[in-house]
Amino acid sequence: MHFAIDDTYGPQIPTQSRYVTAERRTHVGIIFSDQEVSFVREQIRNCLNYASELVSCTVKEFHFVDLYNRKAPWDRLPDGGNLLLFEAFCEIYKVYRWPVIISTIDKRTIEDHPKMQSWGIIDGLDCKKAEDLSLLCLCLKLKMLHKERAGSLQIYIDEGRKKPGDQFGYSIFHDWPAPYSGVYASSATEPLLQIADLVAFCINRTTHLQMKSRRTELDNWFLDMIVNMRINSSDLRTMQLTLDFGAAEFDEEHRLDRIEKKLEN
């Protein structure tokens, strides 16, 4: 099993939500089977080669936030071309529906589970920091869900906090029953991270758009596209809302979810 991890953050502007704040830190992990890894890597490289032809320069990796916002080199595409390319990747995910695990930590999480911050430092992750605790909890989720039936495990974490090639997770996964390897990597050299970047951006952007009081036609197009992806994750809750929903309706769904989990009365 291969597990590709990327991170994302909460909105950088104030929202009207009780639950979605700028303090949020989220990690997203995508599970790939050993049998499909070579194929996925090859296809991502083929996509990069095709994209390089489209923009007449070498594209080493897709940064989906840049693609969506038509930042260089994607500004070389015709109007709307970046969105068509983004949509193509969402269609690819919809076909394969790789399993997704999500971990989010914010102030409310700490209030719900205060003992987590006393765990100290594990594999270089400081449990007093939301971004570190989010990554740790993601790995613990993976371990709880797959330890009993998994074979070898290879983890790739998008670079940023450490250099590519730096090891990770040997304390967390010390009792994994099969061979384990974990490293920080660049998405330019590890194509599996491209899918993690895609899903992380989709989740982040969806959360942001659900906080907007007025959404554009493009915003609604994006939300509809993400719904149709059918992201394969038990960590996501399906909501049925009217087209003009806002933060209040979104918060009510959060509240009901927390009641189900016995975190609120």
CSV table of C-alpha atoms in Angstrom, one decimal:
chain,number,residue,atom,x,y,z
A,1,MET,CA,0.0,0.0,0.0
A,2,HIS,CA,1.2,3.5,-0.8
A,3,PHE,CA,-0.1,6.6,1.0
A,4,ALA,CA,0.4,10.1,-0.4
A,5,ILE,CA,-0.1,13.0,2.0
A,6,ASP,CA,-0.6,16.8,1.4
A,7,ASP,CA,-1.8,19.5,3.7
A,8,THR,CA,-4.2,22.4,3.5
A,9,TYR,CA,-5.4,25.2,5.7
A,10,GLY,CA,-8.5,27.1,6.9
A,11,PRO,CA,-9.8,30.3,5.3
A,12,GLN,CA,-7.4,33.2,5.7
A,13,ILE,CA,-10.3,35.7,6.2
A,14,PRO,CA,-12.9,35.9,8.9
A,15,THR,CA,-16.0,33.8,8.3
A,16,GLN,CA,-19.5,33.8,9.8
A,17,SER,CA,-19.1,30.1,10.8
A,18,ARG,CA,-18.7,28.8,14.3
A,19,TYR,CA,-16.9,25.7,13.0
A,20,VAL,CA,-14.7,26.8,10.1
A,21,THR,CA,-12.0,29.2,11.2
A,22,ALA,CA,-8.6,30.3,10.1
A,23,GLU,CA,-7.1,28.1,12.8
A,24,ARG,CA,-8.0,24.9,11.0
A,25,ARG,CA,-5.2,22.6,9.8
A,26,THR,CA,-6.0,19.7,7.5
A,27,HIS,CA,-4.1,16.8,6.1
A,28,VAL,CA,-5.4,14.6,3.2
A,29,GLY,CA,-4.0,11.2,2.4
A,30,ILE,CA,-4.7,9.1,-0.7
A,31,ILE,CA,-4.4,5.3,-0.7
A,32,PHE,CA,-3.0,3.5,-3.7
A,33,SER,CA,-2.7,-0.2,-4.1
A,34,ASP,CA,0.7,-1.7,-5.0
A,35,GLN,CA,-0.7,-3.0,-8.2
A,36,GLU,CA,-1.7,0.4,-9.6
A,37,VAL,CA,1.1,2.7,-8.5
A,38,SER,CA,3.3,2.3,-11.6
A,39,PHE,CA,0.3,3.0,-13.8
A,40,VAL,CA,-0.7,6.1,-11.9
A,41,ARG,CA,2.8,7.5,-12.0
A,42,GLU,CA,3.1,6.9,-15.7
A,43,GLN,CA,-0.2,8.5,-16.4
A,44,ILE,CA,0.6,11.6,-14.3
A,45,ARG,CA,3.9,12.0,-16.2
A,46,ASN,CA,2.0,11.7,-19.5
A,47,CYS,CA,-0.4,14.4,-18.3
A,48,LEU,CA,2.6,16.6,-17.4
A,49,ASN,CA,4.1,16.1,-20.9
A,50,TYR,CA,0.8,17.0,-22.5
A,51,ALA,CA,0.4,20.1,-20.3
A,52,SER,CA,3.9,21.2,-21.2
A,53,GLU,CA,2.9,21.1,-24.9
A,54,LEU,CA,-0.2,23.1,-24.2
A,55,VAL,CA,1.7,25.9,-22.4
A,56,SER,CA,4.9,25.7,-24.5
A,57,CYS,CA,7.2,25.2,-21.5
A,58,THR,CA,8.2,22.4,-19.2
A,59,VAL,CA,5.7,21.7,-16.5
A,60,LYS,CA,7.3,19.6,-13.7
A,61,GLU,CA,4.3,19.4,-11.4
A,62,PHE,CA,0.7,20.5,-11.1
A,63,HIS,CA,0.0,23.0,-8.3
A,64,PHE,CA,-3.8,22.9,-8.5
A,65,VAL,CA,-4.3,26.2,-6.7
A,66,ASP,CA,-2.2,27.8,-9.4
A,67,LEU,CA,-4.0,25.9,-12.2
A,68,TYR,CA,-7.4,26.9,-10.9
A,69,ASN,CA,-6.4,30.5,-10.4
A,70,ARG,CA,-4.7,30.6,-13.8
A,71,LYS,CA,-1.3,31.5,-12.4
A,72,ALA,CA,1.9,31.1,-14.5
A,73,PRO,CA,2.4,29.0,-16.5
A,74,TRP,CA,-1.3,28.3,-16.8
A,75,ASP,CA,-2.0,31.9,-17.9
A,76,ARG,CA,-0.7,30.8,-21.3
A,77,LEU,CA,-3.8,28.7,-21.8
A,78,PRO,CA,-6.9,30.1,-23.6
A,79,ASP,CA,-9.6,31.6,-21.4
A,80,GLY,CA,-11.2,28.7,-19.5
A,81,GLY,CA,-8.5,26.3,-20.6
A,82,ASN,CA,-7.3,26.0,-17.0
A,83,LEU,CA,-10.8,25.0,-15.8
A,84,LEU,CA,-11.1,22.4,-18.5
A,85,LEU,CA,-7.8,20.9,-17.5
A,86,PHE,CA,-8.8,21.0,-13.8
A,87,GLU,CA,-12.1,19.3,-14.7
A,88,ALA,CA,-10.3,16.6,-16.5
A,89,PHE,CA,-8.4,15.7,-13.4
A,90,CYS,CA,-11.6,15.6,-11.4
A,91,GLU,CA,-13.0,13.2,-14.0
A,92,ILE,CA,-9.9,11.0,-13.6
A,93,TYR,CA,-10.5,10.8,-9.9
A,94,LYS,CA,-14.2,10.0,-10.5
A,95,VAL,CA,-13.1,7.0,-12.5
A,96,TYR,CA,-10.7,5.5,-10.0
A,97,ARG,CA,-12.1,6.9,-6.7
A,98,TRP,CA,-8.9,6.2,-4.7
A,99,PRO,CA,-9.7,6.0,-0.9
A,100,VAL,CA,-9.2,9.3,1.0
A,101,ILE,CA,-8.5,9.8,4.7
A,102,ILE,CA,-8.8,13.3,6.1
A,103,SER,CA,-7.7,14.8,9.4
A,104,THR,CA,-8.5,18.3,10.6
A,105,ILE,CA,-7.4,20.0,13.9
A,106,ASP,CA,-8.7,23.3,15.1
A,107,LYS,CA,-9.4,25.0,18.4
A,108,ARG,CA,-12.6,23.1,18.9
A,109,THR,CA,-10.8,19.7,18.3
A,110,ILE,CA,-8.4,20.6,21.1
A,111,GLU,CA,-11.3,21.5,23.4
A,112,ASP,CA,-12.9,18.2,22.6
A,113,HIS,CA,-9.8,16.2,23.2
A,114,PRO,CA,-7.4,18.2,25.4
A,115,LYS,CA,-5.1,15.3,26.2
A,116,MET,CA,-3.8,15.2,22.7
A,117,GLN,CA,-1.6,18.2,23.4
A,118,SER,CA,0.2,16.3,26.1
A,119,TRP,CA,1.5,13.6,23.8
A,120,GLY,CA,4.8,15.4,23.4
A,121,ILE,CA,6.9,15.2,20.2
A,122,ILE,CA,6.5,12.1,18.0
A,123,ASP,CA,8.5,11.6,14.9
A,124,GLY,CA,9.3,15.3,15.0
A,125,LEU,CA,5.7,16.3,15.3
A,126,ASP,CA,4.9,18.7,18.1
A,127,CYS,CA,1.5,17.8,19.4
A,128,LYS,CA,1.0,21.4,20.7
A,129,LYS,CA,0.9,22.6,17.1
A,130,ALA,CA,-2.3,22.1,15.1
A,131,GLU,CA,-0.5,21.4,11.8
A,132,ASP,CA,1.7,18.7,13.4
A,133,LEU,CA,-1.2,17.1,15.4
A,134,SER,CA,-3.3,17.0,12.2
A,135,LEU,CA,-0.6,15.0,10.4
A,136,LEU,CA,-0.1,12.7,13.4
A,137,CYS,CA,-3.8,12.0,13.6
A,138,LEU,CA,-4.0,11.3,9.9
A,139,CYS,CA,-1.3,8.6,10.3
A,140,LEU,CA,-3.0,7.2,13.4
A,141,LYS,CA,-6.3,6.9,11.4
A,142,LEU,CA,-4.5,5.1,8.6
A,143,LYS,CA,-2.9,2.7,11.2
A,144,MET,CA,-6.2,2.0,12.9
A,145,LEU,CA,-8.1,1.4,9.6
A,146,HIS,CA,-5.5,-0.8,7.8
A,147,LYS,CA,-3.0,-2.3,10.2
A,148,GLU,CA,-4.8,-5.6,10.6
A,149,ARG,CA,-5.1,-6.3,6.9
A,150,ALA,CA,-2.3,-4.4,5.2
A,151,GLY,CA,0.9,-5.5,3.7
A,152,SER,CA,3.9,-3.3,3.2
A,153,LEU,CA,3.4,0.5,3.6
A,154,GLN,CA,5.1,3.3,1.8
A,155,ILE,CA,4.2,6.9,2.9
A,156,TYR,CA,5.1,10.0,0.9
A,157,ILE,CA,4.6,13.5,2.5
A,158,ASP,CA,4.7,16.6,0.3
A,159,GLU,CA,7.9,18.5,1.1
A,160,GLY,CA,7.7,21.8,3.0
A,161,ARG,CA,8.3,21.0,6.6
A,162,LYS,CA,11.3,18.8,5.7
A,163,LYS,CA,13.6,18.2,2.7
A,164,PRO,CA,12.8,15.5,0.1
A,165,GLY,CA,14.3,12.2,1.2
A,166,ASP,CA,14.0,12.9,5.0
A,167,GLN,CA,12.5,10.0,6.8
A,168,PHE,CA,9.2,10.0,8.6
A,169,GLY,CA,6.9,7.8,10.7
A,170,TYR,CA,9.2,5.2,12.0
A,171,SER,CA,8.0,5.7,15.6
A,172,ILE,CA,4.3,6.0,14.7
A,173,PHE,CA,4.5,2.9,12.6
A,174,HIS,CA,7.0,1.0,14.7
A,175,ASP,CA,4.6,-1.9,15.1
A,176,TRP,CA,3.3,-2.1,11.5
A,177,PRO,CA,3.2,-5.8,10.8
A,178,ALA,CA,5.0,-5.6,7.4
A,179,PRO,CA,7.8,-3.6,5.9
A,180,TYR,CA,7.4,0.2,6.3
A,181,SER,CA,9.0,3.2,4.6
A,182,GLY,CA,8.2,6.9,5.0
A,183,VAL,CA,9.8,9.9,3.4
A,184,TYR,CA,9.2,13.5,2.5
A,185,ALA,CA,9.1,14.0,-1.2
A,186,SER,CA,8.5,16.6,-4.0
A,187,SER,CA,5.5,16.2,-6.2
A,188,ALA,CA,7.9,16.9,-9.1
A,189,THR,CA,9.5,13.5,-8.5
A,190,GLU,CA,6.7,11.6,-6.8
A,191,PRO,CA,3.6,11.8,-9.0
A,192,LEU,CA,1.3,10.2,-6.4
A,193,LEU,CA,1.5,13.5,-4.5
A,194,GLN,CA,-0.2,15.2,-7.4
A,195,ILE,CA,-3.4,13.4,-6.6
A,196,ALA,CA,-3.1,14.3,-2.9
A,197,ASP,CA,-2.6,18.0,-4.0
A,198,LEU,CA,-5.7,17.8,-6.2
A,199,VAL,CA,-8.0,16.4,-3.5
A,200,ALA,CA,-6.6,18.7,-0.8
A,201,PHE,CA,-7.3,21.7,-2.9
A,202,CYS,CA,-10.8,20.5,-3.8
A,203,ILE,CA,-11.6,20.1,-0.1
A,204,ASN,CA,-10.1,23.4,0.9
A,205,ARG,CA,-11.9,25.3,-1.9
A,206,THR,CA,-15.2,23.6,-1.3
A,207,THR,CA,-15.0,24.6,2.4
A,208,HIS,CA,-14.2,28.2,1.5
A,209,LEU,CA,-17.0,28.5,-1.0
A,210,GLN,CA,-19.5,27.1,1.4
A,211,MET,CA,-18.7,30.1,3.7
A,212,LYS,CA,-19.4,32.7,1.0
A,213,SER,CA,-22.6,34.7,1.4
A,214,ARG,CA,-22.8,35.2,-2.4
A,215,ARG,CA,-21.5,32.6,-4.8
A,216,THR,CA,-20.8,33.2,-8.5
A,217,GLU,CA,-21.8,30.9,-11.3
A,218,LEU,CA,-18.2,29.7,-11.4
A,219,ASP,CA,-18.3,28.9,-7.6
A,220,ASN,CA,-21.5,26.8,-8.1
A,221,TRP,CA,-19.9,25.1,-11.1
A,222,PHE,CA,-16.9,24.1,-8.9
A,223,LEU,CA,-19.1,22.8,-6.1
A,224,ASP,CA,-21.2,20.7,-8.5
A,225,MET,CA,-18.0,19.3,-10.0
A,226,ILE,CA,-16.7,18.2,-6.5
A,227,VAL,CA,-20.0,16.6,-5.7
A,228,ASN,CA,-19.8,14.6,-8.9
A,229,MET,CA,-16.3,13.5,-8.1
A,230,ARG,CA,-17.8,11.4,-5.2
A,231,ILE,CA,-14.7,11.6,-3.1
A,232,ASN,CA,-14.2,8.2,-1.5
A,233,SER,CA,-13.9,9.1,2.2
A,234,SER,CA,-15.9,8.3,5.3
A,235,ASP,CA,-14.5,11.6,6.7
A,236,LEU,CA,-16.8,13.6,4.5
A,237,ARG,CA,-20.5,14.2,5.2
A,238,THR,CA,-23.0,14.5,2.3
A,239,MET,CA,-25.3,17.5,2.7
A,240,GLN,CA,-28.5,18.4,0.8
A,241,LEU,CA,-28.8,22.2,0.8
A,242,THR,CA,-30.6,24.8,-1.3
A,243,LEU,CA,-28.5,26.7,-3.9
A,244,ASP,CA,-28.4,29.9,-1.8
A,245,PHE,CA,-27.3,28.2,1.4
A,246,GLY,CA,-24.8,30.1,3.7
A,247,ALA,CA,-22.7,29.7,6.8
A,248,ALA,CA,-25.7,29.2,9.1
A,249,GLU,CA,-27.0,26.2,7.1
A,250,PHE,CA,-23.5,24.8,6.8
A,251,ASP,CA,-23.0,25.2,10.6
A,252,GLU,CA,-26.2,23.3,11.3
A,253,GLU,CA,-24.9,20.3,9.4
A,254,HIS,CA,-21.7,20.5,11.4
A,255,ARG,CA,-23.7,20.7,14.6
A,256,LEU,CA,-25.8,17.6,13.7
A,257,ASP,CA,-22.6,15.7,12.8
A,258,ARG,CA,-21.1,16.6,16.2
A,259,ILE,CA,-24.3,15.4,17.9
A,260,GLU,CA,-24.0,12.1,16.1
A,261,LYS,CA,-20.4,11.8,17.4
A,262,LYS,CA,-21.6,12.8,21.0
A,263,LEU,CA,-19.4,15.9,20.9
A,264,GLU,CA,-22.4,18.2,21.4
A,265,ASN,CA,-25.8,17.8,23.1
